[in-house]
Amino acid sequence: MRTVIYSTLVRLWGNQKPHAQLTPYGTLEQNGTGTLEDFDDAALDYLTSLGVSHLWPIGIIRHATQTPLHGWTDCPDQHPDIVKGQAGSPYAITDYYDVHPTIVRDPMKRRETFRSFIDRCHRHGLKVIIDFVPNHVSRQYDGTHTPERATPLGAQDDRSKAFDPNNNFYYLPGSSLQLPNRSSSYHEEPARVTGNDCWSATPSANDWYETVKLNYGVDYRPDRSSVAHFDPIPATWLQMRDILCYWAAEGVDGFRCDMVEMVPVAFWHWVIPQVQEKYPVTFVAEIYQIDNYCKYLADGCFDLLYDKSGLYDTLYQVVTQERSVSAIEERLISNNKEYAPDELLYFLENHDEVRLASPYFADTARRGLTAMTLLALATPSPLLLYAGQEYGERGLDAEGYSGPDGRTTIFDYWSIPALGHRDPADPTYQSYQWLMRWAQHPVILRGAFHSIQEQARAWGGFNAERTYGYLRLLDPAEQQAGETIGIAVLGNFTADLQRYPLFLPSLEKAFERQRLLRVTHHTPLEKPDEQLYAFQPWAPLMVELAPFGIQILELQNANLNQISG
């Protein structure tokens, strides 16, 4: 089965608060929240019906929040001036050894609830990936539930030193922190370096001012040089390894590792093999510099990398008309040459990026589906879906800390209307079900990628800058009479009808040959249309593509002859 990861904030998933009753900047009491219990049997069946293999629930580990916790939980409160949004960022961790208390119905039984959630997912055949945030923590990291054998981060730091290999944080001796809110009563002296490598005691509102950077034994100098102190092993390395092992022992199946390039690759090279020697867990890297891909696969020992700077950026630029569709093929060929299919995680949405159906990307779910289909069927690589994508969520609510920017908030208590009712008759949902079935097709999983665009461009008669196609084809040894041997995927990024000339690559130079194939045309929400066609090098099959439409052509042998690339 192909790996398909479904990502969602726990607080958003099960929140049944009617959308019209939500309050911008609303509190937990006003707007409500989803909980781990909302991932019940019906919800998990819903995910498996989409072909999901892994669930990535965001916000598991306790993080900063403006919600008062003291009195009804065993957790301390955080100062509101160092929390973004009422709910707070799930990437500003306050205790690596704790489950966030507001994502369960009984906060005093949150560890038991988390274990039950893990067991429930496993019974449904779903693996669970959680976030590991290695670069930074909340400014008020408390580590209240750190096991007795371990040391909470910062507890043994020498705060008089800007750098010490055994400190967990970096300090700015002689300075006091000044938050963007200058009237804040929050006090921090000496100030610590902010999470996004802001080496100033006065971080701006655009900095990650609510977080502090962790020290992995690298001494960063004023002249921008750095000196590594990795022998003996820095304290932070040992503490973070123990945290990973703690959650692996709790039953999680993998870690989505946040901002891995901000942590020395030597740490990953050291820690991942140690954890995987004890536990069968997968490590997924959030990575942005494409020149670092190979380093973090080979030296960093990661199993899977975000392909943000590759196909995501390429398709974004094609959809927004910044580049021609030729850029898609260039990137596909490059990725297929440089990386194994199981090394890159492909997506067009995640919690950091604008929604695919938002006006800042494809503008509609239909146009987004065209891009997603071309991405999903080009390789057998793992895929990532973000909650609400399958319903065309546009991210245009003014939730509070987040505004109508095309993103779904990670900072506020809110709900996603589509997830509240999960209508099986919704046409966008049905289209995604259709796509995810094709994503598991044997030809997509085993067939080779064949370029057909240049021959179509040479024939002409369509907009070759905004219409794109490719062919997935089984090896001749696997082709059987009467069975599907190839799948062509054609997408139209224009507002006009396009007639795409489909050639078979095996006929480019064999002018005396022809192939009789049964061709079945598949489009979302429509009944398949079947025809017999004799492919010849001088007579392509002309395929009509609706405006902004996608079409899958299933090719089956109508005789015993085989097609080869």
Coordinates of C-alpha atoms in Angstrom, one line a residue:
M1 CA 0.0 0.0 0.0
R2 CA 1.2 3.5 -0.8
T3 CA 2.0 5.7 2.1
V4 CA -0.7 8.5 2.5
I5 CA -0.3 10.8 5.5
Y6 CA -3.4 12.7 6.7
S7 CA -2.5 15.8 8.8
T8 CA -4.9 17.7 11.1
L9 CA -4.8 19.8 14.2
V10 CA -6.5 17.8 17.0
R11 CA -8.3 21.0 18.3
L12 CA -9.8 21.5 14.8
W13 CA -10.8 18.0 13.9
G14 CA -13.6 17.2 16.2
N15 CA -14.8 20.7 17.1
Q16 CA -18.6 20.7 16.4
K17 CA -19.2 24.3 17.3
P18 CA -21.4 25.8 14.6
H19 CA -19.3 28.0 12.4
A20 CA -21.7 31.0 12.8
Q21 CA -21.3 30.8 16.5
L22 CA -17.5 31.1 16.5
T23 CA -15.9 34.2 18.0
P24 CA -12.7 35.7 16.6
Y25 CA -10.0 35.5 19.3
G26 CA -12.4 33.3 21.1
T27 CA -11.4 31.4 24.2
L28 CA -11.7 27.6 24.8
E29 CA -15.0 28.2 26.5
Q30 CA -16.4 30.3 23.7
N31 CA -15.2 28.4 20.7
G32 CA -14.7 24.9 22.0
T33 CA -12.1 22.4 20.8
G34 CA -11.7 18.9 19.3
T35 CA -10.2 16.1 21.3
L36 CA -8.5 12.8 20.8
E37 CA -11.7 11.1 21.6
D38 CA -13.2 12.6 18.5
F39 CA -11.0 10.2 16.5
D40 CA -13.6 7.5 17.1
D41 CA -14.2 4.4 14.9
A42 CA -16.3 6.3 12.4
A43 CA -13.7 9.0 12.0
L44 CA -10.9 6.5 11.5
D45 CA -13.1 4.5 9.0
Y46 CA -13.5 7.8 7.2
L47 CA -9.7 8.2 7.0
T48 CA -9.1 4.6 5.7
S49 CA -11.8 5.2 3.1
L50 CA -9.5 7.9 1.7
G51 CA -6.7 5.4 1.5
V52 CA -4.9 7.0 4.5
S53 CA -2.1 4.9 6.0
H54 CA -0.7 7.4 8.5
L55 CA -2.4 9.9 10.8
W56 CA -0.4 13.0 11.8
P57 CA -2.3 14.7 14.6
I58 CA -0.8 18.2 15.3
G59 CA -0.7 19.5 18.8
I60 CA -0.1 16.3 20.9
I61 CA 2.8 17.5 23.0
R62 CA 2.0 20.2 25.6
H63 CA 2.5 23.6 24.2
A64 CA 2.1 27.3 25.2
T65 CA -1.5 28.5 25.5
Q66 CA -3.3 31.5 26.8
T67 CA -6.0 29.2 28.3
P68 CA -5.6 29.1 32.1
L69 CA -4.6 25.6 33.1
H70 CA -3.9 26.0 36.8
G71 CA -6.6 24.7 39.0
W72 CA -8.3 22.2 36.6
T73 CA -5.1 20.5 35.4
D74 CA -1.7 19.8 36.9
C75 CA 0.0 22.2 34.5
P76 CA 1.2 25.8 35.1
D77 CA -0.2 28.8 33.2
Q78 CA 1.8 30.7 30.6
H79 CA 2.2 34.4 30.3
P80 CA -0.1 35.6 27.6
D81 CA 2.4 38.0 26.0
I82 CA 4.6 35.0 24.9
V83 CA 1.8 33.0 23.4
K84 CA 0.5 33.6 19.8
G85 CA -3.2 33.3 19.8
Q86 CA -5.7 32.1 22.4
A87 CA -4.9 28.4 21.7
G88 CA -1.2 29.0 21.1
S89 CA 1.2 27.5 18.6
P90 CA 1.6 23.7 18.8
Y91 CA 5.3 24.4 18.0
A92 CA 6.0 26.3 21.2
I93 CA 6.5 23.3 23.4
T94 CA 6.2 23.7 27.2
D95 CA 6.9 20.1 28.2
Y96 CA 8.2 17.4 25.9
Y97 CA 7.0 14.7 28.2
D98 CA 3.4 15.7 28.4
V99 CA 0.2 15.4 26.4
H100 CA -1.6 18.8 25.9
P101 CA -4.4 19.0 28.4
T102 CA -7.0 20.7 26.3
I103 CA -7.1 18.0 23.6
V104 CA -8.7 15.4 25.9
R105 CA -12.0 15.4 27.7
D106 CA -10.4 14.5 31.1
P107 CA -7.1 16.3 31.4
M108 CA -6.1 14.3 34.4
K109 CA -6.3 11.1 32.3
R110 CA -4.6 12.6 29.2
R111 CA -1.8 10.0 29.0
E112 CA -4.3 7.1 29.2
T113 CA -6.5 8.9 26.6
F114 CA -3.5 9.2 24.3
R115 CA -2.6 5.6 24.6
S116 CA -6.2 4.6 23.8
F117 CA -6.1 6.9 20.8
I118 CA -2.9 5.1 19.6
D119 CA -4.4 1.7 20.1
R120 CA -7.6 2.7 18.3
C121 CA -5.6 3.9 15.3
H122 CA -3.6 0.7 15.2
R123 CA -6.8 -1.4 15.2
H124 CA -7.9 0.5 12.1
G125 CA -4.6 -0.2 10.4
L126 CA -3.4 3.4 10.8
K127 CA 0.0 4.4 11.9
V128 CA 0.5 7.6 14.0
I129 CA 3.1 10.3 13.4
I130 CA 3.6 13.1 15.9
D131 CA 5.6 16.3 15.7
F132 CA 9.1 16.5 17.1
V133 CA 10.1 20.1 17.5
P134 CA 13.9 20.0 18.0
N135 CA 15.0 23.6 17.3
H136 CA 13.1 25.6 19.8
V137 CA 10.7 25.5 22.8
S138 CA 8.4 28.0 24.5
R139 CA 10.0 30.7 26.5
Q140 CA 8.2 29.3 29.5
Y141 CA 9.3 25.7 29.0
D142 CA 8.6 24.1 32.4
G143 CA 9.2 20.4 31.9
T144 CA 6.9 19.7 34.9
H145 CA 6.4 16.0 33.9
T146 CA 10.0 15.2 33.0
P147 CA 10.8 11.8 34.4
E148 CA 12.8 11.6 37.6
R149 CA 15.8 10.1 35.8
A150 CA 15.9 13.0 33.3
T151 CA 16.7 16.8 33.6
P152 CA 14.2 19.4 32.4
L153 CA 15.7 21.6 29.6
G154 CA 17.5 24.6 31.0
A155 CA 17.4 23.4 34.6
Q156 CA 21.2 23.1 34.8
D157 CA 22.3 25.9 32.5
D158 CA 25.0 28.3 33.4
R159 CA 23.2 31.5 32.5
S160 CA 26.3 33.7 32.9
K161 CA 27.7 32.2 29.7
A162 CA 26.5 33.1 26.2
F163 CA 27.5 29.6 25.1
D164 CA 28.4 26.4 26.9
P165 CA 28.3 22.9 25.2
N166 CA 26.3 21.6 28.1
N167 CA 23.7 24.5 28.2
N168 CA 20.4 23.8 26.6
F169 CA 19.8 27.4 25.6
Y170 CA 21.9 30.4 24.2
Y171 CA 22.1 33.4 26.5
L172 CA 22.6 37.2 26.0
P173 CA 24.3 38.1 29.3
G174 CA 23.8 41.6 30.6
S175 CA 20.5 42.0 28.7
S176 CA 16.8 41.9 29.5
L177 CA 14.2 40.6 27.0
Q178 CA 12.0 43.3 25.4
L179 CA 9.0 41.7 23.7
P180 CA 7.3 43.4 20.7
N181 CA 4.6 44.4 23.3
R182 CA 6.9 46.9 25.2
S183 CA 4.5 47.2 28.1
S184 CA 4.6 43.4 28.8
S185 CA 5.1 42.3 32.4
Y186 CA 7.0 39.2 31.3
H187 CA 10.5 39.2 32.6
E188 CA 13.5 37.3 31.2
E189 CA 17.1 38.1 32.3
P190 CA 19.4 37.4 30.8
A191 CA 17.5 37.3 27.6
R192 CA 17.8 34.1 25.6
V193 CA 18.2 33.8 21.8
T194 CA 14.9 33.6 20.0
G195 CA 13.9 30.4 18.1
N196 CA 14.4 31.7 14.6
D197 CA 18.1 32.5 15.2
C198 CA 17.3 36.1 16.4
W199 CA 20.4 37.0 18.4
S200 CA 18.8 40.1 19.9
A201 CA 17.2 40.9 23.2
T202 CA 14.5 42.8 21.2
P203 CA 12.9 40.4 18.8
S204 CA 10.3 41.8 16.5
A205 CA 6.7 40.8 16.0
N206 CA 7.8 38.9 12.9
D207 CA 10.3 36.8 14.9
W208 CA 9.4 33.7 16.7
Y209 CA 9.5 35.7 19.9
E210 CA 7.4 33.2 21.9
T211 CA 10.2 30.6 21.5
V212 CA 13.9 30.2 22.5
K213 CA 16.5 28.3 20.5
L214 CA 18.0 25.1 21.7
N215 CA 21.8 24.6 21.8
Y216 CA 23.2 21.5 20.1
G217 CA 26.8 22.3 20.9
V218 CA 27.4 24.9 18.1
D219 CA 29.1 28.1 19.2
Y220 CA 27.9 30.8 16.8
R221 CA 30.4 33.7 16.6
P222 CA 29.7 37.4 16.0
D223 CA 31.6 37.2 12.7
R224 CA 29.0 34.6 11.5
S225 CA 31.5 31.7 11.8
S226 CA 30.7 28.8 14.1
V227 CA 32.6 26.1 16.0
A228 CA 31.1 22.7 16.8
H229 CA 31.6 21.1 20.2
F230 CA 30.3 17.6 19.6
D231 CA 32.8 15.6 21.6
P232 CA 31.8 14.8 24.3
I233 CA 28.2 14.5 23.2
P234 CA 26.3 17.7 24.2
A235 CA 23.7 17.5 26.9
T236 CA 20.9 18.6 24.5
W237 CA 21.6 15.6 22.2
L238 CA 21.2 13.1 25.0
Q239 CA 18.0 14.8 26.3
M240 CA 16.4 14.9 22.9
R241 CA 17.2 11.2 22.2
D242 CA 15.5 10.3 25.5
I243 CA 12.4 12.4 24.5
L244 CA 12.2 10.6 21.1
C245 CA 12.5 7.2 22.9
Y246 CA 9.8 8.1 25.4
W247 CA 7.2 8.8 22.7
A248 CA 8.3 5.8 20.6
A249 CA 7.7 3.6 23.7
E250 CA 4.3 5.2 24.0
G251 CA 3.5 3.6 20.6
V252 CA 3.9 6.3 18.0
D253 CA 5.1 5.1 14.7
G254 CA 7.0 8.1 13.4
F255 CA 8.1 11.6 13.9
R256 CA 7.6 14.6 11.6
C257 CA 10.7 16.6 12.6
D258 CA 10.2 20.4 12.5
M259 CA 12.7 22.7 10.8
V260 CA 15.5 20.1 10.6
E261 CA 17.9 22.4 8.8
M262 CA 18.2 24.6 11.9
V263 CA 19.7 21.6 13.9
P264 CA 23.1 20.2 13.0
V265 CA 22.9 17.3 10.6
A266 CA 25.5 15.5 12.9
F267 CA 22.8 15.3 15.5
W268 CA 20.4 13.5 13.2
H269 CA 23.2 11.2 12.0
W270 CA 23.8 10.3 15.7
V271 CA 20.2 10.1 17.0
I272 CA 18.1 8.5 14.3
P273 CA 20.0 5.1 14.1
Q274 CA 19.9 4.9 17.9
V275 CA 16.2 5.4 18.1
Q276 CA 15.5 3.1 15.2
E277 CA 17.7 0.4 16.7
K278 CA 15.1 0.2 19.6
Y279 CA 11.9 1.2 17.8
P280 CA 10.5 0.7 14.3
V281 CA 9.7 4.4 13.8
T282 CA 9.9 6.6 10.7
F283 CA 11.6 10.0 10.6
V284 CA 10.1 12.6 8.3
A285 CA 12.0 15.9 7.7
E286 CA 10.5 19.3 7.2
I287 CA 13.2 20.7 4.9
Y288 CA 13.2 23.7 2.6
Q289 CA 16.6 23.9 0.9
I290 CA 16.6 21.5 -2.1
D291 CA 20.4 21.5 -2.1
N292 CA 20.3 19.9 1.3
Y293 CA 18.0 17.0 0.3
C294 CA 20.8 14.5 -0.3
K295 CA 22.7 15.5 2.8
Y296 CA 19.7 14.9 5.1
L297 CA 18.9 11.6 3.5
A298 CA 22.4 10.2 3.5
D299 CA 24.1 12.0 6.4
G300 CA 21.0 12.8 8.4
C301 CA 19.5 9.3 8.0
F302 CA 16.0 10.6 7.4
D303 CA 13.5 8.2 5.8
L304 CA 11.4 10.8 4.1
L305 CA 11.7 14.5 3.2
Y306 CA 9.2 17.2 2.5
D307 CA 9.5 18.2 -1.2
K308 CA 8.4 21.8 -0.6
S309 CA 11.1 23.4 -2.8
G310 CA 10.7 20.9 -5.6
L311 CA 7.3 19.9 -7.0
Y312 CA 5.3 21.9 -4.5
D313 CA 6.9 25.2 -5.5
T314 CA 6.8 24.1 -9.2
L315 CA 3.1 23.4 -9.3
Y316 CA 2.3 26.5 -7.3
Q317 CA 4.1 28.6 -9.9
V318 CA 2.4 26.8 -12.7
V319 CA -1.1 27.1 -11.2
T320 CA -0.5 30.8 -10.5
Q321 CA 0.8 31.3 -14.1
E322 CA 4.4 32.2 -13.1
R323 CA 5.8 29.3 -15.1
S324 CA 5.0 27.0 -18.0
V325 CA 3.9 23.4 -17.5
S326 CA 7.4 22.4 -18.9
A327 CA 8.7 23.1 -15.4
I328 CA 6.6 20.2 -14.0
E329 CA 8.3 17.7 -16.3
E330 CA 11.8 19.2 -15.6
R331 CA 11.3 18.7 -11.9
L332 CA 9.7 15.3 -12.2
I333 CA 12.6 14.0 -14.3
S334 CA 15.1 15.6 -11.9
N335 CA 13.4 14.1 -8.8
N336 CA 13.1 10.6 -10.4
K337 CA 16.8 10.7 -11.3
E338 CA 18.0 12.0 -7.9
Y339 CA 15.8 10.2 -5.4
A340 CA 14.1 6.9 -4.7
P341 CA 10.3 7.0 -4.9
D342 CA 10.0 6.5 -1.1
E343 CA 12.4 9.3 -0.1
L344 CA 10.2 12.3 -1.0
L345 CA 6.8 13.3 0.5
Y346 CA 4.6 15.1 -2.0
F347 CA 1.9 17.6 -1.1
L348 CA 0.0 20.7 -2.2
E349 CA -1.2 21.6 1.3
N350 CA 0.0 21.6 4.8
H351 CA -0.5 23.7 8.0
D352 CA 2.2 26.2 7.0
E353 CA 1.1 26.8 3.4
V354 CA -1.9 28.5 1.8
R355 CA -4.9 26.3 1.0
L356 CA -4.9 24.8 -2.4
A357 CA -8.5 26.1 -3.1
S358 CA -7.7 29.5 -1.7
P359 CA -7.6 32.6 -3.9
Y360 CA -3.8 32.7 -3.2
F361 CA -3.3 29.3 -5.0
A362 CA -5.7 27.5 -7.3
D363 CA -8.8 29.6 -6.3
T364 CA -11.2 26.7 -6.5
A365 CA -11.3 23.1 -5.5
R366 CA -11.8 22.0 -9.1
R367 CA -8.6 23.8 -10.3
G368 CA -6.8 22.4 -7.3
L369 CA -7.8 18.9 -8.0
T370 CA -6.2 19.1 -11.5
A371 CA -2.8 20.0 -9.9
M372 CA -3.2 17.4 -7.2
T373 CA -4.0 14.6 -9.6
L374 CA -1.0 15.4 -11.8
L375 CA 1.1 15.4 -8.6
A376 CA -0.3 12.3 -7.1
L377 CA -0.2 10.0 -10.1
A378 CA 3.3 11.0 -11.5
T379 CA 5.2 8.8 -9.0
P380 CA 4.4 6.1 -6.4
S381 CA 5.9 8.4 -3.7
P382 CA 4.2 9.1 -0.3
L383 CA 1.5 11.7 -0.3
L384 CA 0.3 14.2 2.3
L385 CA -3.3 15.4 2.6
Y386 CA -4.2 18.3 5.0
A387 CA -7.6 18.1 6.8
G388 CA -10.3 19.9 4.8
Q389 CA -8.4 19.6 1.5
E390 CA -10.7 16.9 0.4
Y391 CA -13.6 19.3 0.8
G392 CA -12.0 22.4 -0.8
E393 CA -11.4 24.3 2.4
R394 CA -10.2 27.8 1.4
G395 CA -8.8 29.2 4.7
L396 CA -10.6 32.6 4.5
D397 CA -11.9 32.9 8.0
A398 CA -10.8 35.7 10.3
E399 CA -10.1 33.4 13.2
G400 CA -8.3 35.9 15.5
Y401 CA -4.5 35.8 15.6
S402 CA -4.8 34.4 12.1
G403 CA -6.7 36.3 9.5
P404 CA -8.3 35.6 6.1
D405 CA -4.9 34.7 4.6
G406 CA -5.7 31.5 2.8
R407 CA -4.4 29.4 5.7
T408 CA -6.3 27.5 8.4
T409 CA -5.2 28.8 11.8
I410 CA -2.9 26.9 14.1
F411 CA -3.1 29.6 16.8
D412 CA -6.8 29.9 17.5
Y413 CA -9.7 27.8 18.8
W414 CA -11.8 27.3 15.6
S415 CA -13.5 24.7 13.5
I416 CA -13.4 23.7 9.9
P417 CA -17.0 23.5 8.7
A418 CA -16.4 20.7 6.2
L419 CA -15.0 18.4 8.9
G420 CA -18.0 19.0 11.1
H421 CA -20.4 17.1 8.8
R422 CA -18.1 15.2 6.4
D423 CA -20.8 14.9 3.7
P424 CA -20.1 11.7 1.6
A425 CA -22.1 13.3 -1.2
D426 CA -19.9 16.4 -1.5
P427 CA -18.6 16.5 -5.0
T428 CA -15.1 17.6 -4.0
Y429 CA -14.9 14.8 -1.4
Q430 CA -16.1 12.3 -4.1
S431 CA -13.4 13.6 -6.4
Y432 CA -10.7 13.1 -3.8
Q433 CA -11.9 9.6 -3.2
W434 CA -11.7 9.0 -6.9
L435 CA -8.2 10.3 -7.0
M436 CA -7.0 8.4 -4.0
R437 CA -8.2 5.1 -5.5
W438 CA -6.2 5.9 -8.6
A439 CA -3.2 6.7 -6.4
Q440 CA -3.1 3.0 -5.3
H441 CA -3.5 1.6 -8.8
P442 CA -0.8 -1.1 -9.7
V443 CA 0.3 0.9 -12.8
I444 CA 0.8 4.0 -10.7
L445 CA 2.8 2.0 -8.1
R446 CA 4.9 0.0 -10.5
G447 CA 4.8 1.6 -13.9
A448 CA 7.6 3.7 -15.3
F449 CA 7.2 7.5 -16.0
H450 CA 7.2 8.3 -19.8
S451 CA 7.3 11.8 -21.3
I452 CA 4.7 12.4 -23.9
Q453 CA 4.6 16.2 -23.8
E454 CA 7.2 17.1 -26.4
Q455 CA 5.7 14.9 -29.1
A456 CA 2.3 16.4 -28.3
R457 CA 3.8 19.9 -28.5
A458 CA 5.3 19.1 -31.9
W459 CA 1.9 18.0 -33.2
G460 CA 0.3 21.2 -31.9
G461 CA -3.3 22.3 -31.8
F462 CA -3.4 23.0 -28.1
N463 CA -2.0 25.3 -25.5
A464 CA 1.3 23.5 -24.7
E465 CA 2.3 26.1 -22.2
R466 CA -0.7 25.5 -20.0
T467 CA -1.8 21.9 -20.7
Y468 CA 0.3 18.9 -19.6
G469 CA 0.3 15.2 -19.7
Y470 CA 2.4 12.1 -19.0
L471 CA 2.2 8.4 -19.3
R472 CA 2.7 5.7 -16.6
L473 CA 3.5 2.3 -18.3
L474 CA 4.1 -1.2 -17.0
D475 CA 7.2 -3.0 -18.0
P476 CA 6.5 -5.3 -21.0
A477 CA 7.2 -8.4 -18.8
E478 CA 4.2 -7.3 -16.6
Q479 CA 1.8 -6.5 -19.4
Q480 CA -1.1 -9.0 -19.7
A481 CA -3.7 -9.2 -22.4
G482 CA -6.9 -7.6 -21.4
E483 CA -5.4 -5.9 -18.3
T484 CA -4.4 -2.3 -17.7
I485 CA -0.9 -1.7 -19.0
G486 CA -0.7 2.1 -18.9
I487 CA -2.3 5.2 -17.5
A488 CA -2.1 8.6 -19.1
V489 CA -2.8 11.7 -17.0
L490 CA -3.7 14.9 -18.8
G491 CA -4.4 18.3 -17.1
N492 CA -5.7 21.6 -18.5
F493 CA -4.7 24.8 -16.6
T494 CA -6.6 27.0 -19.0
A495 CA -10.2 28.4 -19.0
D496 CA -10.7 27.0 -22.6
L497 CA -11.4 23.5 -24.0
Q498 CA -8.1 21.9 -25.1
R499 CA -7.6 19.0 -27.5
Y500 CA -4.5 17.1 -26.4
P501 CA -2.8 14.8 -29.0
L502 CA -1.9 11.6 -27.1
F503 CA 0.9 9.5 -28.6
L504 CA 2.3 6.2 -27.4
P505 CA 6.1 6.4 -26.8
S506 CA 6.6 3.0 -28.4
L507 CA 5.4 4.2 -31.7
E508 CA 7.7 7.3 -32.1
K509 CA 10.2 5.5 -34.5
A510 CA 8.3 2.4 -35.5
F511 CA 6.3 3.8 -38.3
E512 CA 5.1 0.5 -39.6
R513 CA 3.5 -0.5 -36.3
Q514 CA 0.2 0.2 -34.7
R515 CA -1.4 -0.8 -31.4
L516 CA -5.1 -1.5 -30.8
L517 CA -6.0 -0.5 -27.3
R518 CA -9.1 -0.3 -25.3
V519 CA -9.0 3.3 -23.9
T520 CA -11.2 4.2 -21.0
H521 CA -11.6 7.9 -20.2
H522 CA -12.0 8.7 -16.5
T523 CA -13.0 12.1 -15.2
P524 CA -14.2 13.0 -11.7
L525 CA -17.9 12.6 -11.0
E526 CA -18.6 11.3 -14.5
K527 CA -19.3 7.8 -15.9
P528 CA -16.2 6.3 -17.6
D529 CA -16.3 6.4 -21.4
E530 CA -14.7 3.5 -23.3
Q531 CA -13.4 3.2 -26.9
L532 CA -11.1 1.1 -29.1
Y533 CA -8.3 3.0 -30.7
A534 CA -5.5 2.0 -33.1
F535 CA -2.5 4.1 -32.0
Q536 CA -0.2 5.0 -34.9
P537 CA 2.7 7.5 -35.0
W538 CA 0.8 9.6 -37.6
A539 CA -2.6 9.5 -35.8
P540 CA -2.6 10.5 -32.1
L541 CA -5.7 10.0 -30.0
M542 CA -7.2 13.5 -29.6
V543 CA -8.4 14.0 -26.0
E544 CA -10.8 16.8 -25.1
L545 CA -10.0 18.4 -21.8
A546 CA -12.6 20.6 -20.1
P547 CA -11.5 24.0 -18.8
F548 CA -9.3 23.5 -15.8
G549 CA -10.1 19.8 -16.1
I550 CA -8.2 16.6 -15.5
Q551 CA -8.6 13.3 -17.3
I552 CA -7.2 9.8 -16.7
L553 CA -6.9 7.5 -19.6
E554 CA -6.7 3.8 -18.8
L555 CA -5.0 1.8 -21.5
Q556 CA -5.7 -2.0 -21.9
N557 CA -4.3 -4.3 -24.6
A558 CA -7.0 -5.3 -27.0
N559 CA -4.7 -7.9 -28.5
L560 CA -1.6 -9.9 -27.5
N561 CA 1.0 -7.4 -28.7
Q562 CA 2.9 -5.6 -26.0
I563 CA 3.8 -2.0 -25.6
S564 CA 7.3 -1.1 -24.6
G565 CA 8.9 2.3 -23.9

